[in-house]
PDB file of C-alpha atoms in Angstrom:
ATOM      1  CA  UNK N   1       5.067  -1.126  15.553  1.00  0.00           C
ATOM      2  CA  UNK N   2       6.723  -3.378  13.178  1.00  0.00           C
ATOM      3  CA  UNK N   3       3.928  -4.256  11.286  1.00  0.00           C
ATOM      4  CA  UNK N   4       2.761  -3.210   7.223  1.00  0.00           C
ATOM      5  CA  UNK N   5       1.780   0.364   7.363  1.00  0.00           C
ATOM      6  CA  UNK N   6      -0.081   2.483   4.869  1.00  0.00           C
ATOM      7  CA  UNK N   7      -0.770   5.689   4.335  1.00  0.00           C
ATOM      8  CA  UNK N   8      -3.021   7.523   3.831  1.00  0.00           C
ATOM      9  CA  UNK N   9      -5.783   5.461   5.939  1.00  0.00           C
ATOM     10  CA  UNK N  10      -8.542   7.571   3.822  1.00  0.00           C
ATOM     11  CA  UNK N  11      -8.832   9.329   0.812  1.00  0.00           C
ATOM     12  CA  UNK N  12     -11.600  11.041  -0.612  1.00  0.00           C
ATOM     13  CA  UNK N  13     -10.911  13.000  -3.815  1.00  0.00           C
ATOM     14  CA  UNK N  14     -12.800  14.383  -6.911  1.00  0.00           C
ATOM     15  CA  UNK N  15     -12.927  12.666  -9.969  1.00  0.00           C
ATOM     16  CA  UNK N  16     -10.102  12.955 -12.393  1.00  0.00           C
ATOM     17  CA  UNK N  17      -7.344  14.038  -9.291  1.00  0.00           C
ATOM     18  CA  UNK N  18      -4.535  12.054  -9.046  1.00  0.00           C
ATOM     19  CA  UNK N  19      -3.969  10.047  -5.379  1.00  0.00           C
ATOM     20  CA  UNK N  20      -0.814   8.165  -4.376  1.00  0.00           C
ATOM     21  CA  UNK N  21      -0.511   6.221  -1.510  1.00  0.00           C
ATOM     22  CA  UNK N  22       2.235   4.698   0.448  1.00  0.00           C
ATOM     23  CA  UNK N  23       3.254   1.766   1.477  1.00  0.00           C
ATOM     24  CA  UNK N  24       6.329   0.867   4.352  1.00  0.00           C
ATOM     25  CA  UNK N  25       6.631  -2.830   4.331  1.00  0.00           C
ATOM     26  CA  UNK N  26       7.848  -5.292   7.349  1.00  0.00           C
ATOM     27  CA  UNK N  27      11.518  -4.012   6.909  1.00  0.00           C
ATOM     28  CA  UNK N  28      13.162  -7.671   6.664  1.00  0.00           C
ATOM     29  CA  UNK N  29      10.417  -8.398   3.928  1.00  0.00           C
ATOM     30  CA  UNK N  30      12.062  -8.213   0.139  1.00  0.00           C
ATOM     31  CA  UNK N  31       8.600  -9.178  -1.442  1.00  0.00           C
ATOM     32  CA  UNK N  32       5.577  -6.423  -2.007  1.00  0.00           C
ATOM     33  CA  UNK N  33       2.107  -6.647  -2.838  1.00  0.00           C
ATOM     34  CA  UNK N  34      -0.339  -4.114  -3.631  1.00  0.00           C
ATOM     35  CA  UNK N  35      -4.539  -5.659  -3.987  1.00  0.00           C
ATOM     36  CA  UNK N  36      -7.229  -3.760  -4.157  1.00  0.00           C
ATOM     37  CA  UNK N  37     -10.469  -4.764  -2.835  1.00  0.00           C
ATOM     38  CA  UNK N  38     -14.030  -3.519  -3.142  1.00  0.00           C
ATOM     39  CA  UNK N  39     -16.834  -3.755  -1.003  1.00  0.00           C
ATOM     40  CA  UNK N  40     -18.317  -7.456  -0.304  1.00  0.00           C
ATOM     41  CA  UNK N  41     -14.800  -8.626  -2.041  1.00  0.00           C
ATOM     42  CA  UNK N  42     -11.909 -11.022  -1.602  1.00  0.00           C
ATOM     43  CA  UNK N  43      -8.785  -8.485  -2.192  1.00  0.00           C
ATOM     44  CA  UNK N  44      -7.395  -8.877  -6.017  1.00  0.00           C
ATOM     45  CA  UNK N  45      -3.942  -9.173  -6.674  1.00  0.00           C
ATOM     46  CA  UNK N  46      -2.829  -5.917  -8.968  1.00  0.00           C
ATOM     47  CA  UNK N  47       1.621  -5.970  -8.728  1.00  0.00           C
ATOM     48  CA  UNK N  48       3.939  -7.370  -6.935  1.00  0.00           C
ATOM     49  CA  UNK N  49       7.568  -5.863  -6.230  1.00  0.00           C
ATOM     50  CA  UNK N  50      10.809  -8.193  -5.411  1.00  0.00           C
ATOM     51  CA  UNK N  51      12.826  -5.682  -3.733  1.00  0.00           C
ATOM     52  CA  UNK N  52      12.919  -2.850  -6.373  1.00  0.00           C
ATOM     53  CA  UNK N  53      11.936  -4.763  -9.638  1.00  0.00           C
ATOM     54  CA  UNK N  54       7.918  -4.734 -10.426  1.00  0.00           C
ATOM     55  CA  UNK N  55       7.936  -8.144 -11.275  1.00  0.00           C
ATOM     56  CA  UNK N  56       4.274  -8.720 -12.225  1.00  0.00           C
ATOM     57  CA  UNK N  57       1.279  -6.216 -12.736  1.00  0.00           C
ATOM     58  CA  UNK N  58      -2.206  -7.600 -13.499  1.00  0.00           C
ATOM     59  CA  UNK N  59      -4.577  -6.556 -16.259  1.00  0.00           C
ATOM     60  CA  UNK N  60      -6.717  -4.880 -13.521  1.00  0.00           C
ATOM     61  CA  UNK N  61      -4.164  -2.441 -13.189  1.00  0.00           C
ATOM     62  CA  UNK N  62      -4.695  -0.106 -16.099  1.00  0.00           C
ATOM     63  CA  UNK N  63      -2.303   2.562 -17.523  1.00  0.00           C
ATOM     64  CA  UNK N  64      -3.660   5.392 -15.224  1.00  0.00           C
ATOM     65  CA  UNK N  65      -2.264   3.082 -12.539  1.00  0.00           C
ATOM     66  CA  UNK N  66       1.916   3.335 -11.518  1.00  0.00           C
ATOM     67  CA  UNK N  67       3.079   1.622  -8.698  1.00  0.00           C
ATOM     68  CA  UNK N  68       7.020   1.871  -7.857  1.00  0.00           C
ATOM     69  CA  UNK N  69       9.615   0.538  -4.932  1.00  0.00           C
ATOM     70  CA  UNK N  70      12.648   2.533  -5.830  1.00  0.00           C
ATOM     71  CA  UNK N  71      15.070   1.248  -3.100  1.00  0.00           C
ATOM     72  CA  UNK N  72      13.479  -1.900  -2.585  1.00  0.00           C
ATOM     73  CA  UNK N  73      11.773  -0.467   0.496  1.00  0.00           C
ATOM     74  CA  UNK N  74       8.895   1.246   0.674  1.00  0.00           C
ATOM     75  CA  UNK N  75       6.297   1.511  -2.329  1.00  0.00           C
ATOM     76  CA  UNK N  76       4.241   4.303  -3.580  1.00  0.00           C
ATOM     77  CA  UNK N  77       0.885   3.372  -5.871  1.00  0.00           C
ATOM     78  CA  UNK N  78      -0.594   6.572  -7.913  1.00  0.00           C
ATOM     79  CA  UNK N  79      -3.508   6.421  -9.919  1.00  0.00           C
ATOM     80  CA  UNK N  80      -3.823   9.293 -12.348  1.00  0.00           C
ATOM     81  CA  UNK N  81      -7.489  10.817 -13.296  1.00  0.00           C
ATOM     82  CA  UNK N  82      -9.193   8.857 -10.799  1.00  0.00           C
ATOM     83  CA  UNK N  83     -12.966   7.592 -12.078  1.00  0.00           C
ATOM     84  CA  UNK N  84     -15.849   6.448  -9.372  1.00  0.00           C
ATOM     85  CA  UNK N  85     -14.611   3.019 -10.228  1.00  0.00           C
ATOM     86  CA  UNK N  86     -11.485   3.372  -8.533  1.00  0.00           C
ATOM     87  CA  UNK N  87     -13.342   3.433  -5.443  1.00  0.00           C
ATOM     88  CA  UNK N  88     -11.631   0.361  -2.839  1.00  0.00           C
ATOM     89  CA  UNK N  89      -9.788  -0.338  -0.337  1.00  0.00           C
ATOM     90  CA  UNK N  90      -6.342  -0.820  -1.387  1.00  0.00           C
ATOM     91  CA  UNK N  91      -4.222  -3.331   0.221  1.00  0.00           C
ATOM     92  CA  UNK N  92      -0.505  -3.697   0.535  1.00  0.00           C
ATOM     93  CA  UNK N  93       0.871  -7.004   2.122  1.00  0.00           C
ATOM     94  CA  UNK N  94       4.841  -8.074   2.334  1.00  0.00           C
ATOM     95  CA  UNK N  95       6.496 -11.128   2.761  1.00  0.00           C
ATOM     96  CA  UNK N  96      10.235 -12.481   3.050  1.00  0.00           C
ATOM     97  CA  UNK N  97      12.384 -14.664   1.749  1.00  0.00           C
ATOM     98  CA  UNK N  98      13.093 -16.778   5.016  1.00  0.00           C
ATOM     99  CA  UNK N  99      10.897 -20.313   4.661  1.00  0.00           C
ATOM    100  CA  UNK N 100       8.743 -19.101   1.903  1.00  0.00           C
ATOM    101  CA  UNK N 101       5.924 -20.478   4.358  1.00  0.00           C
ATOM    102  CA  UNK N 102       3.600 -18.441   1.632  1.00  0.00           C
ATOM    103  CA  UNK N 103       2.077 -15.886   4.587  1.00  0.00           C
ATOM    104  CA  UNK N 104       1.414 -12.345   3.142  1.00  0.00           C
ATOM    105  CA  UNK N 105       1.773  -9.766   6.059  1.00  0.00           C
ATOM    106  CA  UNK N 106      -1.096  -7.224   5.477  1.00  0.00           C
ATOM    107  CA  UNK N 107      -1.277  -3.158   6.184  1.00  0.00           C
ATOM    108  CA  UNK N 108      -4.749  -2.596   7.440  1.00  0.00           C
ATOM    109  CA  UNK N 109      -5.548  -0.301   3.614  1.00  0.00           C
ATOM    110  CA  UNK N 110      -5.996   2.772   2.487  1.00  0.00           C
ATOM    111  CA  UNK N 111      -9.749   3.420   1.583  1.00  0.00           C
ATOM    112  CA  UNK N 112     -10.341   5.900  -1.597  1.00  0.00           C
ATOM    113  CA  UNK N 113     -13.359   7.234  -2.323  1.00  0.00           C
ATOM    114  CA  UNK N 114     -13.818   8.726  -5.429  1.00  0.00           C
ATOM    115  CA  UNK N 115     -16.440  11.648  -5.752  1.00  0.00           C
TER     116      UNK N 115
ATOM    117  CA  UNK Y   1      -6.687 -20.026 -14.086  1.00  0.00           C
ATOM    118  CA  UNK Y   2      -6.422 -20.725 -10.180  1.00  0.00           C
ATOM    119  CA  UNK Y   3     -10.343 -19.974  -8.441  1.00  0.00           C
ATOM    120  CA  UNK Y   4     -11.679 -19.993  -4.883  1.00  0.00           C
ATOM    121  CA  UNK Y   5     -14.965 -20.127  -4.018  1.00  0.00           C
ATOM    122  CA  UNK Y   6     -16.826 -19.283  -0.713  1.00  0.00           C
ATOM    123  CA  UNK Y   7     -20.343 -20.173  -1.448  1.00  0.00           C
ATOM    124  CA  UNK Y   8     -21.615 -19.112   2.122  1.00  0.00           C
ATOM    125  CA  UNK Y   9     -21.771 -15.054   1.789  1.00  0.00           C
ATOM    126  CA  UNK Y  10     -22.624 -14.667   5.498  1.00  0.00           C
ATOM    127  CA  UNK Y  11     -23.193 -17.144   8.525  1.00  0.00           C
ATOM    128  CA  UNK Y  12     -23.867 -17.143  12.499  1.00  0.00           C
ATOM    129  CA  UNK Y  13     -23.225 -18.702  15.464  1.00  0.00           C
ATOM    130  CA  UNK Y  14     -24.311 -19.283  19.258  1.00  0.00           C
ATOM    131  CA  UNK Y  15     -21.069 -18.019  21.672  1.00  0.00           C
ATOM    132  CA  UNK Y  16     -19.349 -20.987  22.699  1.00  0.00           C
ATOM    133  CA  UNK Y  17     -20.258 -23.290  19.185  1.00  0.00           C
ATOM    134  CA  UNK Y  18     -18.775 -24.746  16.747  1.00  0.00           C
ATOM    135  CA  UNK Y  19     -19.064 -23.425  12.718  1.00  0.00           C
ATOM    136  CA  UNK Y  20     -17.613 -24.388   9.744  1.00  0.00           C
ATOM    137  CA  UNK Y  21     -17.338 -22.328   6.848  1.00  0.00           C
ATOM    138  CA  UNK Y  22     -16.690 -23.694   3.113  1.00  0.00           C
ATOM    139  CA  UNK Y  23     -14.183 -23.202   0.410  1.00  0.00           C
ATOM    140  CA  UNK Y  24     -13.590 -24.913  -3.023  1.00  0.00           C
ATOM    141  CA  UNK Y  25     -10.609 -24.312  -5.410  1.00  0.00           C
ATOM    142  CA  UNK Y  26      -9.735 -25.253  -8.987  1.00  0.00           C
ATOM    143  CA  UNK Y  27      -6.579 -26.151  -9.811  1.00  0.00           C
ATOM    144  CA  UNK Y  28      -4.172 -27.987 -12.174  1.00  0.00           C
ATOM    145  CA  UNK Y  29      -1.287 -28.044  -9.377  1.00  0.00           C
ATOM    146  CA  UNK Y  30      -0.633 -30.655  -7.541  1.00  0.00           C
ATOM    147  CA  UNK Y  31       1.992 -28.430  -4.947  1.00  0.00           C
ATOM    148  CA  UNK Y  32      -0.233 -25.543  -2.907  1.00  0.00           C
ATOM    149  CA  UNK Y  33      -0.830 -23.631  -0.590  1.00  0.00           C
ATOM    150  CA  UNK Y  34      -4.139 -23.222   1.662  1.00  0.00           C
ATOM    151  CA  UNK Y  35      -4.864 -20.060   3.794  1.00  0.00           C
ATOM    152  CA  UNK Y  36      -8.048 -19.205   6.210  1.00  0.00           C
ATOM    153  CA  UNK Y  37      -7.436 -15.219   6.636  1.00  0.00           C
ATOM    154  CA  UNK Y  38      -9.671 -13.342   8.943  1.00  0.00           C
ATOM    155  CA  UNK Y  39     -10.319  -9.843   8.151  1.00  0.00           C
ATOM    156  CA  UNK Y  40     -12.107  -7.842  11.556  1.00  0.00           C
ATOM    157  CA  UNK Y  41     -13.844  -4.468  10.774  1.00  0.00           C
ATOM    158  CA  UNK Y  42     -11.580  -1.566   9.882  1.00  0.00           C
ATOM    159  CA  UNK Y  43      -8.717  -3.922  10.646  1.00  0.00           C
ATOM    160  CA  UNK Y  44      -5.537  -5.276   8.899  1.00  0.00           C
ATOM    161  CA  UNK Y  45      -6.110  -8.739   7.855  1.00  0.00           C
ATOM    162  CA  UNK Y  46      -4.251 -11.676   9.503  1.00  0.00           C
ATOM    163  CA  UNK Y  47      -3.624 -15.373   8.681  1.00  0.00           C
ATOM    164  CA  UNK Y  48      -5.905 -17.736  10.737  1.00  0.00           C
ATOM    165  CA  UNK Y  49      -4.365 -20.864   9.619  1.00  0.00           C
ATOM    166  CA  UNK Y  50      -2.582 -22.682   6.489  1.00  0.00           C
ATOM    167  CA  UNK Y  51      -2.338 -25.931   4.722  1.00  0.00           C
ATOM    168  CA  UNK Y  52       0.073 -27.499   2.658  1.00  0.00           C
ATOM    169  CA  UNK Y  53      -1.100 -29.262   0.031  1.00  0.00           C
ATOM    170  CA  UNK Y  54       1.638 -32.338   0.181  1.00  0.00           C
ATOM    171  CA  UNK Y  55       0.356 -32.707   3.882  1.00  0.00           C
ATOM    172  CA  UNK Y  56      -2.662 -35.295   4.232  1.00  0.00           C
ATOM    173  CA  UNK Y  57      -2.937 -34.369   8.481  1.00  0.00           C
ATOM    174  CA  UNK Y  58      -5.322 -31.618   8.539  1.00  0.00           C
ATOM    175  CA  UNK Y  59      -3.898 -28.055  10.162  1.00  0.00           C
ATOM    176  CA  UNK Y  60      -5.047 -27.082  13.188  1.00  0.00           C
ATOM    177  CA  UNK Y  61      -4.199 -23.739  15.408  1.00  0.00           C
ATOM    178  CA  UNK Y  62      -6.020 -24.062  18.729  1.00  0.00           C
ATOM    179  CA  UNK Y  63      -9.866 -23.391  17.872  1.00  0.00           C
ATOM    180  CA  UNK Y  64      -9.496 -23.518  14.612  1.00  0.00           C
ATOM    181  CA  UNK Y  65      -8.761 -26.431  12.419  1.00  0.00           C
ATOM    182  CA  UNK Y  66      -9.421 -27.477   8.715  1.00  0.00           C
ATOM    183  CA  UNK Y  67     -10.935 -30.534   6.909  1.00  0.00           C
ATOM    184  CA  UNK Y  68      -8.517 -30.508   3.961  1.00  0.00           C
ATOM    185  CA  UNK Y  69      -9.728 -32.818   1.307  1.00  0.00           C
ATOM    186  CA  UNK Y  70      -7.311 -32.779  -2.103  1.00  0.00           C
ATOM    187  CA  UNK Y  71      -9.423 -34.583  -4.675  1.00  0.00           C
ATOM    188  CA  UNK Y  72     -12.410 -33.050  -3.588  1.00  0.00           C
ATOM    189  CA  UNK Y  73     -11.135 -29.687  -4.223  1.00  0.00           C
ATOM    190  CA  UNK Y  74     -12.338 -28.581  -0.783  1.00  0.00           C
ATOM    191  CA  UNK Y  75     -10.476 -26.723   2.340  1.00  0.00           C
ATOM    192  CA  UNK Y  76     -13.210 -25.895   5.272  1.00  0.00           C
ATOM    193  CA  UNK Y  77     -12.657 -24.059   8.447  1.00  0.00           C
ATOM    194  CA  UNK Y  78     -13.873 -25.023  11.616  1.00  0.00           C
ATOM    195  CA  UNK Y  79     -13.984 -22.654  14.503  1.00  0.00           C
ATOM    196  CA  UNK Y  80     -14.807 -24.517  18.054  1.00  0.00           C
ATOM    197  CA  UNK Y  81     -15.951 -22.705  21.034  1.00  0.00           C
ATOM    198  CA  UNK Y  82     -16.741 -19.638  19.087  1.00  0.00           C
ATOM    199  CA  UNK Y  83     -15.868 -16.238  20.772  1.00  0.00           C
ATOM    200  CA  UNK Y  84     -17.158 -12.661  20.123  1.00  0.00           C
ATOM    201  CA  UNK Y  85     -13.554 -11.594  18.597  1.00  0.00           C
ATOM    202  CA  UNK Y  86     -13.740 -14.591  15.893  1.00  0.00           C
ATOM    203  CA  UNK Y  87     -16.583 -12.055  14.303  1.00  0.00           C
ATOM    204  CA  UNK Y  88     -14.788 -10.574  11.059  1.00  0.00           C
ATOM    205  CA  UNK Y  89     -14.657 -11.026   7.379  1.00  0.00           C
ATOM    206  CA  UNK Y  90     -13.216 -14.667   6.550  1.00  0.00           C
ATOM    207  CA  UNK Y  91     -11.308 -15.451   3.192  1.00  0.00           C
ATOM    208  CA  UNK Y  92     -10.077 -18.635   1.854  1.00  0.00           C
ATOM    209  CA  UNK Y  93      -7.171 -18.032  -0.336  1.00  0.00           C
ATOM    210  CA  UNK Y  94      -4.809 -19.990  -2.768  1.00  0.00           C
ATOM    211  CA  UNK Y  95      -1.089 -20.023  -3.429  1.00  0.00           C
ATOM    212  CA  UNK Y  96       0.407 -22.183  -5.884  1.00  0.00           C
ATOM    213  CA  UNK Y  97       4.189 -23.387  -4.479  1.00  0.00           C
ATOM    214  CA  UNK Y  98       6.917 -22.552  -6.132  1.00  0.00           C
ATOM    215  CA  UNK Y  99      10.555 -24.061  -6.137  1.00  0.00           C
ATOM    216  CA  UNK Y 100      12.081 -20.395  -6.658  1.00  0.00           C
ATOM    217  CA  UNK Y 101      11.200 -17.813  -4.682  1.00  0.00           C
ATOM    218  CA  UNK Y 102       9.285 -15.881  -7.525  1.00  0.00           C
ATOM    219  CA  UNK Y 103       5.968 -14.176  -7.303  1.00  0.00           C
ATOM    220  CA  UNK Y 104       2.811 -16.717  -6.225  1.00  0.00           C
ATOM    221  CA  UNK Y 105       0.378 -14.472  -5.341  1.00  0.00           C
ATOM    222  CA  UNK Y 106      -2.642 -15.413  -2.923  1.00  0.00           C
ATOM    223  CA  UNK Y 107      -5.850 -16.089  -5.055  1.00  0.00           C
ATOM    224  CA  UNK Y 108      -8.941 -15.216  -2.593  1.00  0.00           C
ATOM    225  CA  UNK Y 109     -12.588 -16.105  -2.346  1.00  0.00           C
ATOM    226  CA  UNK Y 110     -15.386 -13.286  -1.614  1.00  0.00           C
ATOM    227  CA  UNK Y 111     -15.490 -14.057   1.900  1.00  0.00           C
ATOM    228  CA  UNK Y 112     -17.986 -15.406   4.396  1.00  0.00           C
ATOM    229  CA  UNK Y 113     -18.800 -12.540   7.143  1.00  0.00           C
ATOM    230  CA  UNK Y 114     -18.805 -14.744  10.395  1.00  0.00           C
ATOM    231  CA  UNK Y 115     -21.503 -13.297  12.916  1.00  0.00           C
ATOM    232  CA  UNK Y 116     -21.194 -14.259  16.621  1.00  0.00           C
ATOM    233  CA  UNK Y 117     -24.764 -14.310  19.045  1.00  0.00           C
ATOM    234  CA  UNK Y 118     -24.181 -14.015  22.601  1.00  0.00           C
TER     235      UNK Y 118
END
């Protein structure tokens, strides 16, 4: 499979544990997105990686939120002292340089719930 | 500040019709990006079908096509001979173009959840 993978699928943790989840893009793709989507929602954009730089990070993502690439490949996003609120889906999508046609590839998420 | 709106939370339709589901954007851009993504339950979400905005002929991808109009702000989806797999979460999303290959993220609606009746 040469698709966007995530892991873990599911996550349920207490409130206030920290959760990190993973994130192996398409492996010709140098661009990285992480969203985060709740329930009846259009995703929302929260960073975006170009190959190991964090380029961008929305004011959604707060400072209990750290999302890294550190060899340009995969990505790890951790959120520290998780709250109920933090309950979503979170999405990671990828995309390449190669005719900037503007598709994001998407991982089918890793769901947290948040106890 | 880029917005998409999907103003039809849920809709049906017969096997074998023909739907069209809405979208609206604001913009100051005049260069963009359109995108119908379909999003099936507890699956990864895929493109459907894009639009440039420079292009005045309308996309179309088999059964699904668009009615792109610029000044009206407006980019529906049409799906034709609907099937039971075109059920799934549908999102209408927005990328500004860019003439360096920086970060334009996808601005999305909330979605219209497409039901299919056999």
């Amino acid at each position: 499979d040469t698709g966007v993978s995530q892991d873990p699928r599911h996550k349920i943790t207490k409130r206030g544990q920290n959760v990190t989840f993973r994130c192996d893009p398409i492996s010709e793709h140098n661009r990285l997105y992480w969203y985060r989507q709740t329930l009846g929602q259009g995703p929302e954009f929260l960073t975006y990686f170009q190959n190991e730089a964090q380029l961008e990070k929305s004011r959604l993502l707060s400072d209990r939120f750290s999302a890294e690439r550190p060899k340009g490949s995969f990505s790890t996003l951790e959120i520290q002292r998780t709250e109920q609120g933090d309950s979503a889906m979170y999405l990671c999508a990828s995309t390449g340089l190669a005719g900037d046609t503007g598709e994001l590839f998407f991982g089918e998420g890793s769901r947290l719930t948040v106890l | 500040a880029q917005t998409v709106t999907q103003s039809q939370p849920e809709m049906s339709v017969q096997e074998a019709e023909t739907v069209t589901l809405s979208c609206t954007y604001d913009t100051s851009e005049s260069d963009y990006y359109l995108f119908w993504y379909k999003q099936p339950p507890s699956r990864q979400m895929i493109l459907v079908i894009r639009q440039e905005a420079y292009k005045q002929q309308n996309a179309t991808e088999n059964r699904f096509s668009v009615n792109f109009q610029k000044a009206a702000k407006s980019f529906s989806l049409k799906i034709s001979d609907s099937q039971l797999g075109d059920a799934a979460m549908y999102f209408c999303a927005y990328r500004r173009a860019s003439s360096n290959f920086g970060n334009e993220k996808l601005t999305f609606g909330t979605g219209t959840r497409l039901t299919i009746i056999p």
